[in-house]
Amino acid sequence: MPRRILITGFEPFGVYPTNPSELLARGLDGREIAGYRILGRTLPVEARGLPARLAAVISDTAPDAIVGLGLAAGRSALALERTALNLLDFEQPEDAGTRLRDTPVRENGAAAFFTNLPLARILAAWHAAGIPGYLSDSAGTYICNQLLYEVLALNDRSIPAGFVHLPCTPELAIARGPAQTPSMPLELMRRGIETLIEAL
Ligand code: PCA
């Protein structure tokens, strides 16, 4: 029996008509890589329902590893997130119209969690494969940070779990203004996630 890896993506949100994280979660769903069967699932960008939705996805898929994906326009390469903060502070409302300010992800939760993904091994594998990626010390204070915090709070370090922020696709960068928006082809991002799974 192959082990199972849950890859989550997010639906399009805000001003972005597509979300590369959703495209990757869908495209990778059902594939088998390095002894892992991939279970790709997509979540809406909604704060209040996220904990219950995530818990349901985790209990449905019973994963042996979890990697969340999300779009972070402006990032120049794959950003391997190291931490999740117990903080939600939105610059714009999420898709249900809620704009949380200075609110904890979990009342009385730990101030932060660290991912337990093998960061150095993943970075080395990316660079050896010609995939630009770097370590990021902040996943922000929006829904992706909330997802990573919830994943790490639920997981209790029993399985490898973490998060990768994705740059814009070339299509999104062209729509936003290519002079100021870095981008990466979806195909290269896909190879990056496959390489990450191999590095586990
Ligand atoms: N990116 C947002 C939320 C959903 C997504 O794909 C974030 O970085 O928080």
PDB file of C-alpha atoms and ligand atoms in Angstrom:
ATOM      1  CA  MET A   1       0.000   0.000   0.000  1.00  0.00           C
ATOM      2  CA  PRO A   2       1.476   3.352  -0.962  1.00  0.00           C
ATOM      3  CA  ARG A   3       1.648   6.015   1.704  1.00  0.00           C
ATOM      4  CA  ARG A   4      -0.668   8.963   1.196  1.00  0.00           C
ATOM      5  CA  ILE A   5       0.269  12.610   0.911  1.00  0.00           C
ATOM      6  CA  LEU A   6      -2.377  15.299   1.169  1.00  0.00           C
ATOM      7  CA  ILE A   7      -1.709  18.296  -1.079  1.00  0.00           C
ATOM      8  CA  THR A   8      -4.086  21.184  -0.448  1.00  0.00           C
ATOM      9  CA  GLY A   9      -4.691  24.125  -2.754  1.00  0.00           C
ATOM     10  CA  PHE A  10      -6.952  27.158  -2.480  1.00  0.00           C
ATOM     11  CA  GLU A  11      -9.715  28.390  -4.762  1.00  0.00           C
ATOM     12  CA  PRO A  12      -9.156  31.649  -6.654  1.00  0.00           C
ATOM     13  CA  PHE A  13      -9.580  34.635  -4.325  1.00  0.00           C
ATOM     14  CA  GLY A  14      -9.513  38.418  -4.377  1.00  0.00           C
ATOM     15  CA  VAL A  15      -8.376  39.885  -7.671  1.00  0.00           C
ATOM     16  CA  TYR A  16      -6.840  36.641  -8.956  1.00  0.00           C
ATOM     17  CA  PRO A  17      -8.971  34.761 -11.518  1.00  0.00           C
ATOM     18  CA  THR A  18      -6.966  31.569 -11.074  1.00  0.00           C
ATOM     19  CA  ASN A  19      -4.936  30.086  -8.252  1.00  0.00           C
ATOM     20  CA  PRO A  20      -1.883  27.980  -9.154  1.00  0.00           C
ATOM     21  CA  SER A  21      -2.281  26.096  -5.864  1.00  0.00           C
ATOM     22  CA  GLU A  22      -5.670  24.797  -6.983  1.00  0.00           C
ATOM     23  CA  LEU A  23      -4.314  23.904 -10.427  1.00  0.00           C
ATOM     24  CA  LEU A  24      -1.454  21.940  -8.841  1.00  0.00           C
ATOM     25  CA  ALA A  25      -3.639  20.162  -6.247  1.00  0.00           C
ATOM     26  CA  ARG A  26      -6.007  19.100  -9.028  1.00  0.00           C
ATOM     27  CA  GLY A  27      -3.298  18.170 -11.483  1.00  0.00           C
ATOM     28  CA  LEU A  28      -1.386  16.057  -8.966  1.00  0.00           C
ATOM     29  CA  ASP A  29      -4.452  14.330  -7.466  1.00  0.00           C
ATOM     30  CA  GLY A  30      -4.272  10.565  -7.945  1.00  0.00           C
ATOM     31  CA  ARG A  31      -0.642  10.508  -9.087  1.00  0.00           C
ATOM     32  CA  GLU A  32       1.948   8.369  -7.382  1.00  0.00           C
ATOM     33  CA  ILE A  33       5.410   9.772  -6.646  1.00  0.00           C
ATOM     34  CA  ALA A  34       8.227   8.228  -4.620  1.00  0.00           C
ATOM     35  CA  GLY A  35       5.912   5.739  -2.930  1.00  0.00           C
ATOM     36  CA  TYR A  36       3.300   8.377  -2.079  1.00  0.00           C
ATOM     37  CA  ARG A  37      -0.193   8.439  -3.552  1.00  0.00           C
ATOM     38  CA  ILE A  38      -1.185  12.086  -3.892  1.00  0.00           C
ATOM     39  CA  LEU A  39      -4.575  13.223  -2.620  1.00  0.00           C
ATOM     40  CA  GLY A  40      -5.160  16.724  -3.975  1.00  0.00           C
ATOM     41  CA  ARG A  41      -7.907  18.773  -2.322  1.00  0.00           C
ATOM     42  CA  THR A  42      -8.993  22.388  -2.749  1.00  0.00           C
ATOM     43  CA  LEU A  43     -10.296  24.664   0.001  1.00  0.00           C
ATOM     44  CA  PRO A  44     -12.167  27.962  -0.214  1.00  0.00           C
ATOM     45  CA  VAL A  45     -10.423  31.107   1.050  1.00  0.00           C
ATOM     46  CA  GLU A  46     -12.692  31.467   4.086  1.00  0.00           C
ATOM     47  CA  ALA A  47     -11.406  31.844   7.601  1.00  0.00           C
ATOM     48  CA  ARG A  48     -14.314  30.701   9.731  1.00  0.00           C
ATOM     49  CA  GLY A  49     -15.007  27.403   7.981  1.00  0.00           C
ATOM     50  CA  LEU A  50     -11.365  26.501   7.474  1.00  0.00           C
ATOM     51  CA  PRO A  51     -10.666  24.547  10.691  1.00  0.00           C
ATOM     52  CA  ALA A  52     -13.667  22.231  10.215  1.00  0.00           C
ATOM     53  CA  ARG A  53     -13.033  21.793   6.480  1.00  0.00           C
ATOM     54  CA  LEU A  54      -9.404  20.998   7.050  1.00  0.00           C
ATOM     55  CA  ALA A  55     -10.179  18.528   9.840  1.00  0.00           C
ATOM     56  CA  ALA A  56     -12.698  16.801   7.533  1.00  0.00           C
ATOM     57  CA  VAL A  57     -10.194  16.587   4.670  1.00  0.00           C
ATOM     58  CA  ILE A  58      -7.550  15.153   6.995  1.00  0.00           C
ATOM     59  CA  SER A  59      -9.923  12.589   8.452  1.00  0.00           C
ATOM     60  CA  ASP A  60     -11.177  11.603   4.932  1.00  0.00           C
ATOM     61  CA  THR A  61      -7.710  11.209   3.484  1.00  0.00           C
ATOM     62  CA  ALA A  62      -5.814   9.861   6.546  1.00  0.00           C
ATOM     63  CA  PRO A  63      -2.527  11.227   5.168  1.00  0.00           C
ATOM     64  CA  ASP A  64       1.044  10.179   6.009  1.00  0.00           C
ATOM     65  CA  ALA A  65       2.291  13.656   5.026  1.00  0.00           C
ATOM     66  CA  ILE A  66       0.645  17.045   4.387  1.00  0.00           C
ATOM     67  CA  VAL A  67       1.810  19.864   2.137  1.00  0.00           C
ATOM     68  CA  GLY A  68      -0.352  22.953   1.773  1.00  0.00           C
ATOM     69  CA  LEU A  69       0.010  25.232  -1.240  1.00  0.00           C
ATOM     70  CA  GLY A  70      -1.131  28.808  -1.762  1.00  0.00           C
ATOM     71  CA  LEU A  71      -0.573  31.780  -4.029  1.00  0.00           C
ATOM     72  CA  ALA A  72       1.539  34.682  -2.773  1.00  0.00           C
ATOM     73  CA  ALA A  73       1.679  37.234  -5.580  1.00  0.00           C
ATOM     74  CA  GLY A  74       5.025  38.998  -5.527  1.00  0.00           C
ATOM     75  CA  ARG A  75       7.071  35.997  -4.454  1.00  0.00           C
ATOM     76  CA  SER A  76       9.791  35.343  -6.977  1.00  0.00           C
ATOM     77  CA  ALA A  77      10.197  31.571  -6.486  1.00  0.00           C
ATOM     78  CA  LEU A  78       8.826  28.645  -4.478  1.00  0.00           C
ATOM     79  CA  ALA A  79       8.790  29.738  -0.838  1.00  0.00           C
ATOM     80  CA  LEU A  80       9.145  26.938   1.684  1.00  0.00           C
ATOM     81  CA  GLU A  81       7.487  28.255   4.818  1.00  0.00           C
ATOM     82  CA  ARG A  82       9.244  27.629   8.101  1.00  0.00           C
ATOM     83  CA  THR A  83       6.715  28.983  10.598  1.00  0.00           C
ATOM     84  CA  ALA A  84       3.046  29.641  11.236  1.00  0.00           C
ATOM     85  CA  LEU A  85       2.017  32.455  13.590  1.00  0.00           C
ATOM     86  CA  ASN A  86      -0.999  32.466  15.863  1.00  0.00           C
ATOM     87  CA  LEU A  87      -2.185  35.640  14.156  1.00  0.00           C
ATOM     88  CA  LEU A  88      -4.767  36.612  11.576  1.00  0.00           C
ATOM     89  CA  ASP A  89      -4.571  40.187  10.326  1.00  0.00           C
ATOM     90  CA  PHE A  90      -6.095  40.591   6.875  1.00  0.00           C
ATOM     91  CA  GLU A  91      -5.282  43.379   4.440  1.00  0.00           C
ATOM     92  CA  GLN A  92      -8.453  42.546   2.581  1.00  0.00           C
ATOM     93  CA  PRO A  93     -11.601  40.562   3.456  1.00  0.00           C
ATOM     94  CA  GLU A  94     -11.517  36.862   2.633  1.00  0.00           C
ATOM     95  CA  ASP A  95     -14.099  35.351   0.297  1.00  0.00           C
ATOM     96  CA  ALA A  96     -16.891  35.250   2.883  1.00  0.00           C
ATOM     97  CA  GLY A  97     -16.370  39.012   3.388  1.00  0.00           C
ATOM     98  CA  THR A  98     -14.699  38.766   6.808  1.00  0.00           C
ATOM     99  CA  ARG A  99     -11.738  40.975   7.569  1.00  0.00           C
ATOM    100  CA  LEU A 100     -10.095  39.757  10.748  1.00  0.00           C
ATOM    101  CA  ARG A 101      -7.714  42.135  12.491  1.00  0.00           C
ATOM    102  CA  ASP A 102      -5.199  41.189  15.128  1.00  0.00           C
ATOM    103  CA  THR A 103      -7.047  37.949  15.944  1.00  0.00           C
ATOM    104  CA  PRO A 104      -5.441  34.671  17.049  1.00  0.00           C
ATOM    105  CA  VAL A 105      -5.881  31.589  14.875  1.00  0.00           C
ATOM    106  CA  ARG A 106      -6.543  29.679  18.088  1.00  0.00           C
ATOM    107  CA  GLU A 107      -7.490  31.395  21.345  1.00  0.00           C
ATOM    108  CA  ASN A 108      -4.736  30.450  23.847  1.00  0.00           C
ATOM    109  CA  GLY A 109      -2.806  28.554  21.164  1.00  0.00           C
ATOM    110  CA  ALA A 110       0.986  28.498  20.961  1.00  0.00           C
ATOM    111  CA  ALA A 111       2.420  31.759  19.584  1.00  0.00           C
ATOM    112  CA  ALA A 112       3.895  29.902  16.604  1.00  0.00           C
ATOM    113  CA  PHE A 113       4.679  26.485  15.195  1.00  0.00           C
ATOM    114  CA  PHE A 114       7.625  25.323  13.135  1.00  0.00           C
ATOM    115  CA  THR A 115       7.151  23.006  10.180  1.00  0.00           C
ATOM    116  CA  ASN A 116       8.772  19.597  10.505  1.00  0.00           C
ATOM    117  CA  LEU A 117       9.450  19.178   6.780  1.00  0.00           C
ATOM    118  CA  PRO A 118      13.117  18.386   6.013  1.00  0.00           C
ATOM    119  CA  LEU A 119      13.824  21.925   4.834  1.00  0.00           C
ATOM    120  CA  ALA A 120      17.505  21.614   3.960  1.00  0.00           C
ATOM    121  CA  ARG A 121      16.910  18.422   2.016  1.00  0.00           C
ATOM    122  CA  ILE A 122      14.052  19.964   0.042  1.00  0.00           C
ATOM    123  CA  LEU A 123      16.052  23.094  -0.797  1.00  0.00           C
ATOM    124  CA  ALA A 124      19.028  21.006  -1.910  1.00  0.00           C
ATOM    125  CA  ALA A 125      16.787  18.810  -4.067  1.00  0.00           C
ATOM    126  CA  TRP A 126      15.159  21.861  -5.659  1.00  0.00           C
ATOM    127  CA  HIS A 127      18.453  23.489  -6.463  1.00  0.00           C
ATOM    128  CA  ALA A 128      19.956  20.262  -7.817  1.00  0.00           C
ATOM    129  CA  ALA A 129      16.918  19.938 -10.112  1.00  0.00           C
ATOM    130  CA  GLY A 130      17.198  23.557 -11.305  1.00  0.00           C
ATOM    131  CA  ILE A 131      14.094  24.708  -9.447  1.00  0.00           C
ATOM    132  CA  PRO A 132      14.344  28.117  -7.762  1.00  0.00           C
ATOM    133  CA  GLY A 133      13.094  27.968  -4.195  1.00  0.00           C
ATOM    134  CA  TYR A 134      13.994  29.512  -0.858  1.00  0.00           C
ATOM    135  CA  LEU A 135      13.203  29.373   2.857  1.00  0.00           C
ATOM    136  CA  SER A 136      10.631  31.874   4.029  1.00  0.00           C
ATOM    137  CA  ASP A 137      10.298  32.863   7.680  1.00  0.00           C
ATOM    138  CA  SER A 138       6.769  34.191   7.409  1.00  0.00           C
ATOM    139  CA  ALA A 139       3.683  32.750   5.744  1.00  0.00           C
ATOM    140  CA  GLY A 140       1.949  36.085   6.329  1.00  0.00           C
ATOM    141  CA  THR A 141      -1.146  36.666   8.462  1.00  0.00           C
ATOM    142  CA  TYR A 142      -3.836  35.621   5.982  1.00  0.00           C
ATOM    143  CA  ILE A 143      -5.550  32.320   5.191  1.00  0.00           C
ATOM    144  CA  CYS A 144      -2.412  30.405   4.199  1.00  0.00           C
ATOM    145  CA  ASN A 145      -0.857  31.157   7.587  1.00  0.00           C
ATOM    146  CA  GLN A 146      -4.131  30.046   9.187  1.00  0.00           C
ATOM    147  CA  LEU A 147      -4.044  26.771   7.246  1.00  0.00           C
ATOM    148  CA  LEU A 148      -0.424  26.073   8.158  1.00  0.00           C
ATOM    149  CA  TYR A 149      -1.071  26.920  11.822  1.00  0.00           C
ATOM    150  CA  GLU A 150      -4.088  24.594  11.933  1.00  0.00           C
ATOM    151  CA  VAL A 151      -2.202  21.795  10.150  1.00  0.00           C
ATOM    152  CA  LEU A 152       0.705  22.042  12.589  1.00  0.00           C
ATOM    153  CA  ALA A 153      -1.599  22.339  15.617  1.00  0.00           C
ATOM    154  CA  LEU A 154      -3.590  19.256  14.586  1.00  0.00           C
ATOM    155  CA  ASN A 155      -0.582  17.262  13.476  1.00  0.00           C
ATOM    156  CA  ASP A 156       1.454  17.342  16.661  1.00  0.00           C
ATOM    157  CA  ARG A 157       4.572  16.541  14.565  1.00  0.00           C
ATOM    158  CA  SER A 158       3.475  12.953  14.021  1.00  0.00           C
ATOM    159  CA  ILE A 159       3.766  13.196  10.202  1.00  0.00           C
ATOM    160  CA  PRO A 160       5.770  15.566   7.973  1.00  0.00           C
ATOM    161  CA  ALA A 161       3.684  18.689   7.383  1.00  0.00           C
ATOM    162  CA  GLY A 162       4.348  22.083   5.884  1.00  0.00           C
ATOM    163  CA  PHE A 163       3.479  24.699   3.320  1.00  0.00           C
ATOM    164  CA  VAL A 164       4.809  26.178   0.078  1.00  0.00           C
ATOM    165  CA  HIS A 165       3.836  29.625  -1.173  1.00  0.00           C
ATOM    166  CA  LEU A 166       3.751  29.893  -4.969  1.00  0.00           C
ATOM    167  CA  PRO A 167       4.522  32.869  -7.206  1.00  0.00           C
ATOM    168  CA  CYS A 168       2.100  34.086  -9.858  1.00  0.00           C
ATOM    169  CA  THR A 169       1.851  32.099 -13.060  1.00  0.00           C
ATOM    170  CA  PRO A 170       2.945  34.048 -16.177  1.00  0.00           C
ATOM    171  CA  GLU A 171      -0.754  34.565 -17.027  1.00  0.00           C
ATOM    172  CA  LEU A 172      -1.463  36.187 -13.648  1.00  0.00           C
ATOM    173  CA  ALA A 173       1.696  38.290 -13.896  1.00  0.00           C
ATOM    174  CA  ILE A 174       0.709  39.587 -17.321  1.00  0.00           C
ATOM    175  CA  ALA A 175      -2.728  40.573 -15.981  1.00  0.00           C
ATOM    176  CA  ARG A 176      -1.225  42.308 -12.903  1.00  0.00           C
ATOM    177  CA  GLY A 177       1.564  44.085 -14.731  1.00  0.00           C
ATOM    178  CA  PRO A 178       4.574  42.026 -15.741  1.00  0.00           C
ATOM    179  CA  ALA A 179       7.076  44.779 -14.995  1.00  0.00           C
ATOM    180  CA  GLN A 180       6.432  44.474 -11.258  1.00  0.00           C
ATOM    181  CA  THR A 181       5.148  40.897 -10.890  1.00  0.00           C
ATOM    182  CA  PRO A 182       7.552  37.970 -10.827  1.00  0.00           C
ATOM    183  CA  SER A 183       6.201  34.680 -12.159  1.00  0.00           C
ATOM    184  CA  MET A 184       7.005  31.033 -12.620  1.00  0.00           C
ATOM    185  CA  PRO A 185       5.523  28.624 -15.180  1.00  0.00           C
ATOM    186  CA  LEU A 186       3.031  26.205 -13.608  1.00  0.00           C
ATOM    187  CA  GLU A 187       4.988  23.278 -15.035  1.00  0.00           C
ATOM    188  CA  LEU A 188       8.109  24.320 -13.099  1.00  0.00           C
ATOM    189  CA  MET A 189       6.060  24.705  -9.911  1.00  0.00           C
ATOM    190  CA  ARG A 190       4.628  21.223 -10.478  1.00  0.00           C
ATOM    191  CA  ARG A 191       8.128  19.788 -10.801  1.00  0.00           C
ATOM    192  CA  GLY A 192       9.021  21.610  -7.598  1.00  0.00           C
ATOM    193  CA  ILE A 193       6.217  19.914  -5.667  1.00  0.00           C
ATOM    194  CA  GLU A 194       7.109  16.519  -7.153  1.00  0.00           C
ATOM    195  CA  THR A 195      10.737  17.091  -6.144  1.00  0.00           C
ATOM    196  CA  LEU A 196       9.646  18.057  -2.631  1.00  0.00           C
ATOM    197  CA  ILE A 197       7.708  14.787  -2.330  1.00  0.00           C
ATOM    198  CA  GLU A 198      10.741  12.832  -3.528  1.00  0.00           C
ATOM    199  CA  ALA A 199      12.845  14.604  -0.866  1.00  0.00           C
ATOM    200  CA  LEU A 200      10.559  13.386   1.947  1.00  0.00           C
TER     201      LEU A 200
HETATM  202  N1  PCA B   1      -3.055  32.570  -0.856  1.00  0.00           N
HETATM  203  C1  PCA B   1      -3.536  33.307   0.287  1.00  0.00           C
HETATM  204  C2  PCA B   1      -4.788  32.609   0.705  1.00  0.00           C
HETATM  205  C3  PCA B   1      -5.126  31.669  -0.388  1.00  0.00           C
HETATM  206  C4  PCA B   1      -3.972  31.654  -1.267  1.00  0.00           C
HETATM  207  O1  PCA B   1      -3.822  30.914  -2.254  1.00  0.00           O
HETATM  208  C5  PCA B   1      -2.497  33.481   1.376  1.00  0.00           C
HETATM  209  O2  PCA B   1      -1.300  33.532   1.059  1.00  0.00           O
HETATM  210  O3  PCA B   1      -2.839  33.578   2.546  1.00  0.00           O
END
